[in-house]
mmCIF file of C-alpha atoms in Angstrom:
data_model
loop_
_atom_site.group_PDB
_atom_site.id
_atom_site.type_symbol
_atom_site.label_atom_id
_atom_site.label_comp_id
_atom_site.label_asym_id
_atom_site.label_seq_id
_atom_site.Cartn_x
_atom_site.Cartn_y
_atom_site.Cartn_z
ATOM 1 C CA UNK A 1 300.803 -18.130 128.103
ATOM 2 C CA UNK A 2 304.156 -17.926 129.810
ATOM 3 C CA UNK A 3 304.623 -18.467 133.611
ATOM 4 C CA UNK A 4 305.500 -14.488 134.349
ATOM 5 C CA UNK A 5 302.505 -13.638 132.578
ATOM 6 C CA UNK A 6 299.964 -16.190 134.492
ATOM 7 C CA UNK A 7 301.717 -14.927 138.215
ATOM 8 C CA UNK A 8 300.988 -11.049 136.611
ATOM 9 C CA UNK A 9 297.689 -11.682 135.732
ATOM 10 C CA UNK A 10 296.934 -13.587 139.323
ATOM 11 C CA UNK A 11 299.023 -11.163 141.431
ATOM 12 C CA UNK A 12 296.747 -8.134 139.257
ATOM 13 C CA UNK A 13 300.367 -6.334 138.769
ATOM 14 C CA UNK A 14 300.042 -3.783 136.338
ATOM 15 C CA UNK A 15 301.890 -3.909 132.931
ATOM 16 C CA UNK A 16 304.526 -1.392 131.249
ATOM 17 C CA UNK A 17 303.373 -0.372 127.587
ATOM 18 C CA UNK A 18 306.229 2.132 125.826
ATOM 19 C CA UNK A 19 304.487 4.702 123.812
ATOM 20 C CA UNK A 20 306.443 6.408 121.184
ATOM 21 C CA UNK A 21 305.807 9.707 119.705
ATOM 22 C CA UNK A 22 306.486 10.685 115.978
ATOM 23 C CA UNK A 23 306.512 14.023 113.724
ATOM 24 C CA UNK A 24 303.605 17.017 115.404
ATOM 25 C CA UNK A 25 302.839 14.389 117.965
ATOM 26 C CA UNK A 26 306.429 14.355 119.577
ATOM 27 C CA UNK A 27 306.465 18.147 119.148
ATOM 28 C CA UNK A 28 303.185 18.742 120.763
ATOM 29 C CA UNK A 29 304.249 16.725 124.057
ATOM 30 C CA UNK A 30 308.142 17.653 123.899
ATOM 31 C CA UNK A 31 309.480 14.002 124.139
ATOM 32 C CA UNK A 32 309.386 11.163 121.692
ATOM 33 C CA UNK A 33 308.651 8.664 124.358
ATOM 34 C CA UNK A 34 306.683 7.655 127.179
ATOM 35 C CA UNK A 35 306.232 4.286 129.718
ATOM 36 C CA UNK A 36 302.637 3.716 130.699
ATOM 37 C CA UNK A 37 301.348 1.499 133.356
ATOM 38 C CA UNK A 38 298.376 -0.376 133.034
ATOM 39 C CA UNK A 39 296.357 -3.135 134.085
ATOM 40 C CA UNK A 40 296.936 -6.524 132.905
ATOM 41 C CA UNK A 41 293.695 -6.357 131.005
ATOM 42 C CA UNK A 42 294.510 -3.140 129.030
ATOM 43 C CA UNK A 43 293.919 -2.376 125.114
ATOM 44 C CA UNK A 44 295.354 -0.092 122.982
ATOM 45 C CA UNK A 45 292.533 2.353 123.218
ATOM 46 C CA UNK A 46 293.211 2.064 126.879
ATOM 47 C CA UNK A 47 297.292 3.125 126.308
ATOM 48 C CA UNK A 48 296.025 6.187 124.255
ATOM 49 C CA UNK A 49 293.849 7.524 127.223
ATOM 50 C CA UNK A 50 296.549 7.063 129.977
ATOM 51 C CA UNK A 51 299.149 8.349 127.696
ATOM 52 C CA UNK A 52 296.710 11.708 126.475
ATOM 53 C CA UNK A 53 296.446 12.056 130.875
ATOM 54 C CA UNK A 54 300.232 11.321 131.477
ATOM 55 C CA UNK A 55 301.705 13.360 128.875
ATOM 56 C CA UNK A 56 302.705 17.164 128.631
ATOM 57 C CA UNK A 57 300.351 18.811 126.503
ATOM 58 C CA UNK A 58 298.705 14.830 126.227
ATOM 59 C CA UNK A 59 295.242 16.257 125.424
ATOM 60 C CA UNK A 60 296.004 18.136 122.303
ATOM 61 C CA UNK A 61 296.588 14.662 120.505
ATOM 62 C CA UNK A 62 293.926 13.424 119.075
ATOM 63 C CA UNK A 63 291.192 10.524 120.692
ATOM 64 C CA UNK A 64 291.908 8.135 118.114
ATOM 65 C CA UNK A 65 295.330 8.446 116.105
ATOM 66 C CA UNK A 66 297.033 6.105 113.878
ATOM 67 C CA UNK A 67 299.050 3.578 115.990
ATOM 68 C CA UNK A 68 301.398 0.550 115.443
ATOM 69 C CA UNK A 69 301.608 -2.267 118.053
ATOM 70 C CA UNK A 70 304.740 -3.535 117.607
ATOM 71 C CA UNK A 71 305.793 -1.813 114.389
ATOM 72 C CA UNK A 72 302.314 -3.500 113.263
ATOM 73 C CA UNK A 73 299.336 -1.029 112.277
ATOM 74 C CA UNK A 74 297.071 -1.778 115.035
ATOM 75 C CA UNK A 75 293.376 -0.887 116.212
ATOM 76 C CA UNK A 76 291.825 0.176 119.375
ATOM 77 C CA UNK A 77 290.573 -2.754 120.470
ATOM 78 C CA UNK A 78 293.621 -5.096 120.637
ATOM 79 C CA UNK A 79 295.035 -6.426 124.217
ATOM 80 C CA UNK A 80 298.193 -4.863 125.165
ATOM 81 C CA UNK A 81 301.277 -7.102 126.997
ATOM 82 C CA UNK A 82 303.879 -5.996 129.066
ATOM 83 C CA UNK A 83 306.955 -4.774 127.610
ATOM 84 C CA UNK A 84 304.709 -3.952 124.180
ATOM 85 C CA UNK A 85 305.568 -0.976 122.252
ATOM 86 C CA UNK A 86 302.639 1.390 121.093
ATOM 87 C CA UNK A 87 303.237 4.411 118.308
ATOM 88 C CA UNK A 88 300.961 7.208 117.793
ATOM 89 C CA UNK A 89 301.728 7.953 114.094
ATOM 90 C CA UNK A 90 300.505 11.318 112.194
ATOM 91 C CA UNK A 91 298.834 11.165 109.132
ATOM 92 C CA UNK A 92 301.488 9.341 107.148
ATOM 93 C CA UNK A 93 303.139 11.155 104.521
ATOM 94 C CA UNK A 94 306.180 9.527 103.148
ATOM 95 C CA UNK A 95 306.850 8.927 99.155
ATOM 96 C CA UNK B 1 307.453 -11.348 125.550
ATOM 97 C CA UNK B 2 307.444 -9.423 121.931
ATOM 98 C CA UNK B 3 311.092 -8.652 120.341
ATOM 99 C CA UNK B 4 310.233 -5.681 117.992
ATOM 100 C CA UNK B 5 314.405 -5.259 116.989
ATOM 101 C CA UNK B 6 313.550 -8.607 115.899
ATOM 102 C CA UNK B 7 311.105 -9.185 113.615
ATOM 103 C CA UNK B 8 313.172 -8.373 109.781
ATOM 104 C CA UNK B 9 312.312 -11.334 108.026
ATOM 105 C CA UNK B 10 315.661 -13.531 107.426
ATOM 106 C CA UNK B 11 315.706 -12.576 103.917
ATOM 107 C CA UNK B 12 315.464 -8.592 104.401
ATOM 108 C CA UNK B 13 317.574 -6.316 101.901
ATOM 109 C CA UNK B 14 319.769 -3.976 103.246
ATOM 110 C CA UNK B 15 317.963 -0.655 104.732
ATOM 111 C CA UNK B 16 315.468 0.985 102.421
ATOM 112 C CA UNK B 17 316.033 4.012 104.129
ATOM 113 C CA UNK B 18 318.867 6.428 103.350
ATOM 114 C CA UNK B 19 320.241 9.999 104.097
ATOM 115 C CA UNK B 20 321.739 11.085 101.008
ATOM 116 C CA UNK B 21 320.908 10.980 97.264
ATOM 117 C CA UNK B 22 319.743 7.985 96.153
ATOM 118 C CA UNK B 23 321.573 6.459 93.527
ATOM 119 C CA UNK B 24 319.473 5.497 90.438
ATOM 120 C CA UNK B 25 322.262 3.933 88.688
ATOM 121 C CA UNK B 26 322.875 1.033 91.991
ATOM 122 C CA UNK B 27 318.980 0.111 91.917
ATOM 123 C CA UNK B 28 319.000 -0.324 88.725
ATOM 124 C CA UNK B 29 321.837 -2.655 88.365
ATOM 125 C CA UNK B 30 320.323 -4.145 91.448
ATOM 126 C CA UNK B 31 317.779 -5.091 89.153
ATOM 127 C CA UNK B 32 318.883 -5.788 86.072
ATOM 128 C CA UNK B 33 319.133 -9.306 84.634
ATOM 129 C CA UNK B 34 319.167 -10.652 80.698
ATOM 130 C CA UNK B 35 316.056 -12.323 81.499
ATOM 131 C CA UNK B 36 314.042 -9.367 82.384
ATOM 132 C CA UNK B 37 313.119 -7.229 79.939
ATOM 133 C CA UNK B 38 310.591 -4.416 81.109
ATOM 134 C CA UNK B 39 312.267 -1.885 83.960
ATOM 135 C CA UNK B 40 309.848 0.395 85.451
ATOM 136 C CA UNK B 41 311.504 3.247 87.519
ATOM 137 C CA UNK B 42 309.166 5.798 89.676
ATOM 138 C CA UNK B 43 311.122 8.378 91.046
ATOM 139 C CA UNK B 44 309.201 11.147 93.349
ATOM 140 C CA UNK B 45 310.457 14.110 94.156
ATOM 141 C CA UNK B 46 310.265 17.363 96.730
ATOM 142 C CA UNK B 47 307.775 18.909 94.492
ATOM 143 C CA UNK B 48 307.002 22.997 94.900
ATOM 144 C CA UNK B 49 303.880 23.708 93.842
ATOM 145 C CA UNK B 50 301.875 27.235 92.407
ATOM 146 C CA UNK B 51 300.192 27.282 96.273
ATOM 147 C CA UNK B 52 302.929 25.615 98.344
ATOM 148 C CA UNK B 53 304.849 29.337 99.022
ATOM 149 C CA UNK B 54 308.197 29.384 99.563
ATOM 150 C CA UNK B 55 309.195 26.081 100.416
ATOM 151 C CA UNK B 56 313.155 25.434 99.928
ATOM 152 C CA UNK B 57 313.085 21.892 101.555
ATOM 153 C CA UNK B 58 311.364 18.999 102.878
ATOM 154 C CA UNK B 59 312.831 17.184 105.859
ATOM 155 C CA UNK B 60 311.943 13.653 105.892
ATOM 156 C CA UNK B 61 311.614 11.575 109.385
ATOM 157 C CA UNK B 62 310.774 8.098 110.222
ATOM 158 C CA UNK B 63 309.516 5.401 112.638
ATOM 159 C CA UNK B 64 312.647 3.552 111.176
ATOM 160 C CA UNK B 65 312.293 0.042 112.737
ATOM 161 C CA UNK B 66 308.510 -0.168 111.424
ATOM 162 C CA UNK B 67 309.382 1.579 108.086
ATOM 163 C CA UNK B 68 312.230 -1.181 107.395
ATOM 164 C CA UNK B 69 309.394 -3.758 108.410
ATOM 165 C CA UNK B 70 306.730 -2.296 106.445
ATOM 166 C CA UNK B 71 308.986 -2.134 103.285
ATOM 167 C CA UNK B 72 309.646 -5.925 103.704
ATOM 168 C CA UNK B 73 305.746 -6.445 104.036
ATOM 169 C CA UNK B 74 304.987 -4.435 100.932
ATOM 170 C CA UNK B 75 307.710 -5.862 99.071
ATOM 171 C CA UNK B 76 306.814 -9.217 100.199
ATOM 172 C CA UNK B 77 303.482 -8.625 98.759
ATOM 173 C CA UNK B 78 304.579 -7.405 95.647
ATOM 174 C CA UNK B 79 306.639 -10.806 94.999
ATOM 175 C CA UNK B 80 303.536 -13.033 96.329
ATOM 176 C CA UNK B 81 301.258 -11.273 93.532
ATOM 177 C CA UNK B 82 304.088 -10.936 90.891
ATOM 178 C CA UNK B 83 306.468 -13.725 91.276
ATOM 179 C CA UNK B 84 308.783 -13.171 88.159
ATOM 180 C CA UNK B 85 309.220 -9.091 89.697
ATOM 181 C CA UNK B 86 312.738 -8.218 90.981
ATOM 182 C CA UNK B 87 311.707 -4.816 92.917
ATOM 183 C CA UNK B 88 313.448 -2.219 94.937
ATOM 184 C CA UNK B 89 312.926 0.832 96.709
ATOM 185 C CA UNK B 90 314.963 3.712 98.674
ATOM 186 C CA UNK B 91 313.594 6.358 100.584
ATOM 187 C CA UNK B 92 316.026 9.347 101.596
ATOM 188 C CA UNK B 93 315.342 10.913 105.108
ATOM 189 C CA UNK B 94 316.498 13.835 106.346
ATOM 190 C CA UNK B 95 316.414 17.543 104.643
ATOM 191 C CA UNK B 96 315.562 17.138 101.025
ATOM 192 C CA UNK B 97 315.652 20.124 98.838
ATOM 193 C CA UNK B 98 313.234 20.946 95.926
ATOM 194 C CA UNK B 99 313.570 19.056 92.983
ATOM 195 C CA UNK B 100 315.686 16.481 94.445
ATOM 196 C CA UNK B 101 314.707 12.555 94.767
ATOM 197 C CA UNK B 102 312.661 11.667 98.201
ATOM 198 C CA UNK B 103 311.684 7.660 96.758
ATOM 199 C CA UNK B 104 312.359 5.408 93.978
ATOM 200 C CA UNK B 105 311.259 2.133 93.271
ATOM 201 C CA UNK B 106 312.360 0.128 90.670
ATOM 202 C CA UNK B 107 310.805 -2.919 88.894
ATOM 203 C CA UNK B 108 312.139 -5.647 86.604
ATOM 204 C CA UNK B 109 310.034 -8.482 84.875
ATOM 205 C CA UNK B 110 310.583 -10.971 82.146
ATOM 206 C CA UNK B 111 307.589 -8.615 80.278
ATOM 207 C CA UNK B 112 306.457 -4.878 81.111
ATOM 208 C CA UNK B 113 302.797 -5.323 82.349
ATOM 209 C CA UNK B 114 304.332 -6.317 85.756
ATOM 210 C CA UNK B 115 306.797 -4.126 86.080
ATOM 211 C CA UNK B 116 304.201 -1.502 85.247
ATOM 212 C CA UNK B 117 302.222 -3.257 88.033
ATOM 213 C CA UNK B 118 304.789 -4.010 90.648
ATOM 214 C CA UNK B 119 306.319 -0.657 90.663
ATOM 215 C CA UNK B 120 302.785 1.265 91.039
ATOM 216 C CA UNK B 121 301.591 -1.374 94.134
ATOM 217 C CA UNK B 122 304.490 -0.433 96.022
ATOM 218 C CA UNK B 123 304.373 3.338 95.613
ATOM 219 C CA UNK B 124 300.694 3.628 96.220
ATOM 220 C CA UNK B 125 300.820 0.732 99.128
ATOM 221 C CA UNK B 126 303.780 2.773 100.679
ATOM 222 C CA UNK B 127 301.880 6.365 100.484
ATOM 223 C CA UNK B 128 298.654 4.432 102.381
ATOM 224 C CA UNK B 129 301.495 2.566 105.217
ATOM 225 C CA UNK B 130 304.876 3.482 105.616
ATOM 226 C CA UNK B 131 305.578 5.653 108.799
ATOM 227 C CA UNK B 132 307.014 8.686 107.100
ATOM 228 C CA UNK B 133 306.270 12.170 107.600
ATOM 229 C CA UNK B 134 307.923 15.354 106.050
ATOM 230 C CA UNK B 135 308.231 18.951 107.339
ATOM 231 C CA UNK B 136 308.383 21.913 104.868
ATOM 232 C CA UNK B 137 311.174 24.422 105.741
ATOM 233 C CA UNK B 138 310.555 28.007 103.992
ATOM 234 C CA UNK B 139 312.703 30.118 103.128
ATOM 235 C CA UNK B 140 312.590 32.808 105.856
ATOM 236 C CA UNK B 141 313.435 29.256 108.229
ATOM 237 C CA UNK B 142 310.419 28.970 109.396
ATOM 238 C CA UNK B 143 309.011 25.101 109.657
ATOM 239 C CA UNK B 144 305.540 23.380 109.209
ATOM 240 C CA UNK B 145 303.912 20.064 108.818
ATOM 241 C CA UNK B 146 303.032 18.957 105.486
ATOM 242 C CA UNK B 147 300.021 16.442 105.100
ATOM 243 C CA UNK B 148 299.492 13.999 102.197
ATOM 244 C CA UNK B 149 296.458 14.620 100.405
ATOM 245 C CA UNK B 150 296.606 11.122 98.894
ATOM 246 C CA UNK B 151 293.150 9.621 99.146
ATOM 247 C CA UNK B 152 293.637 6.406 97.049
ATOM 248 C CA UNK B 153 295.824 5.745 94.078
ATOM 249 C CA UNK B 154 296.346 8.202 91.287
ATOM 250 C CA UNK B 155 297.112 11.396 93.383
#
């Protein structure tokens, strides 16, 4: 674990997790993008809540969407750094 | 510290995503060796079906970064499971009218059974992953949200 993240963790400074909105979900809130703040311990689960609080319109997405961590599908579960980038993908649909 | 504009593997292709026709006759040079004699080509298309009303367009959009990378996973895949395969796709964003190309991917192989296989992993794997989504536009203009009904291969 690098030195910044060690003095983050100790000093209890939250982190900054960019969301990113796609497709209905970017229409529903009116923006494609969002910066959370969250404690050092946060998961993604965690990012979805704050961001369905934060955003305009934030509780008409859904609980539990489809989202990437770092252009990687990702679950609920998984620990969140600072400077990550979350995605809240619709239903994919591509092809 | 994670680098996200980063993380192409060395090797990528050039962009998998475009915004105009896709052009059948590149990807299949791109392909084409004197070695490899099975070519499978799936092309998919803005379809307008008997219940889909009066749809005059699809408009493609993408989480581009993680499409790119997902291609080069898939792709990556493909190679790992058929290493003789020379496989491409293109995906065209933006507004798409009916009957016109939305994806093609293209497989070569020394003999047809994996080019057969190659081409259908990546078209099925891509429907399941890729972060694409498409919006029907109707004729009177107006605009909705079109949802895949794939629930597993063969839809």
């Amino acid at each position: 674990m690098y030195l910044h993240d060690r003095l983050s963790k100790a000093n209890g400074s939250m982190i900054s997790v960019r969301c990113r909105l796609f497709a209905q979900y970017a229409e529903i809130v009116g923006r494609d993008e969002l910066t959370v703040k969250l404690p050092p311990e946060a998961t993604v689960g965690d990012a979805v809540c704050k961001l369905r609080e934060q955003a305009p319109h934030g509780e008409l997405l859904p609980e539990r969407p489809l989202v990437a961590l770092n252009q990687v599908h990702a679950l609920p579960d998984q620990p969140l750094q600072d400077g990550d980038e979350l995605a809240l993908l619709p239903p994919v649909a591509g092809g | 510290m994670n680098w996200p504009c980063c993380r192409r593997s060395p090797g990528a292709e050039v962009s998998r995503l475009v915004r105009g026709p896709i052009d059948i006759a590149e990807l299949t040079q791109a392909v084409s060796d004197s070695h490899l004699g099975g070519t499978t080509l799936f092309v998919g298309s803005v379809r307008r079906g008997p219940d889909d009303g009066p749809v005059i367009a699809i408009e493609y959009s993408a989480y581009d970064e993680m499409a790119e990378a997902e291609f080069d996973r898939i792709l990556a895949e493909a190679t790992l499971r058929w290493p003789a395969a020379r496989v491409k796709v293109r995906h065209r964003l933006g507004r798409i009218p009916v009957g016109e190309a939305s994806i093609a991917v293209i497989a070569a192989s020394p003999h047809r059974a994996d080019a057969f296989a190659a081409c259908r992993y990546v078209i099925e794997e891509m429907k399941q992953r890729v972060p694409i989504w498409k919006k029907e536009i109707l004729q009177d203009g107006a605009e909705r949200w079109r949802a895949d009904h794939t629930a597993g291969y063969g839809s």
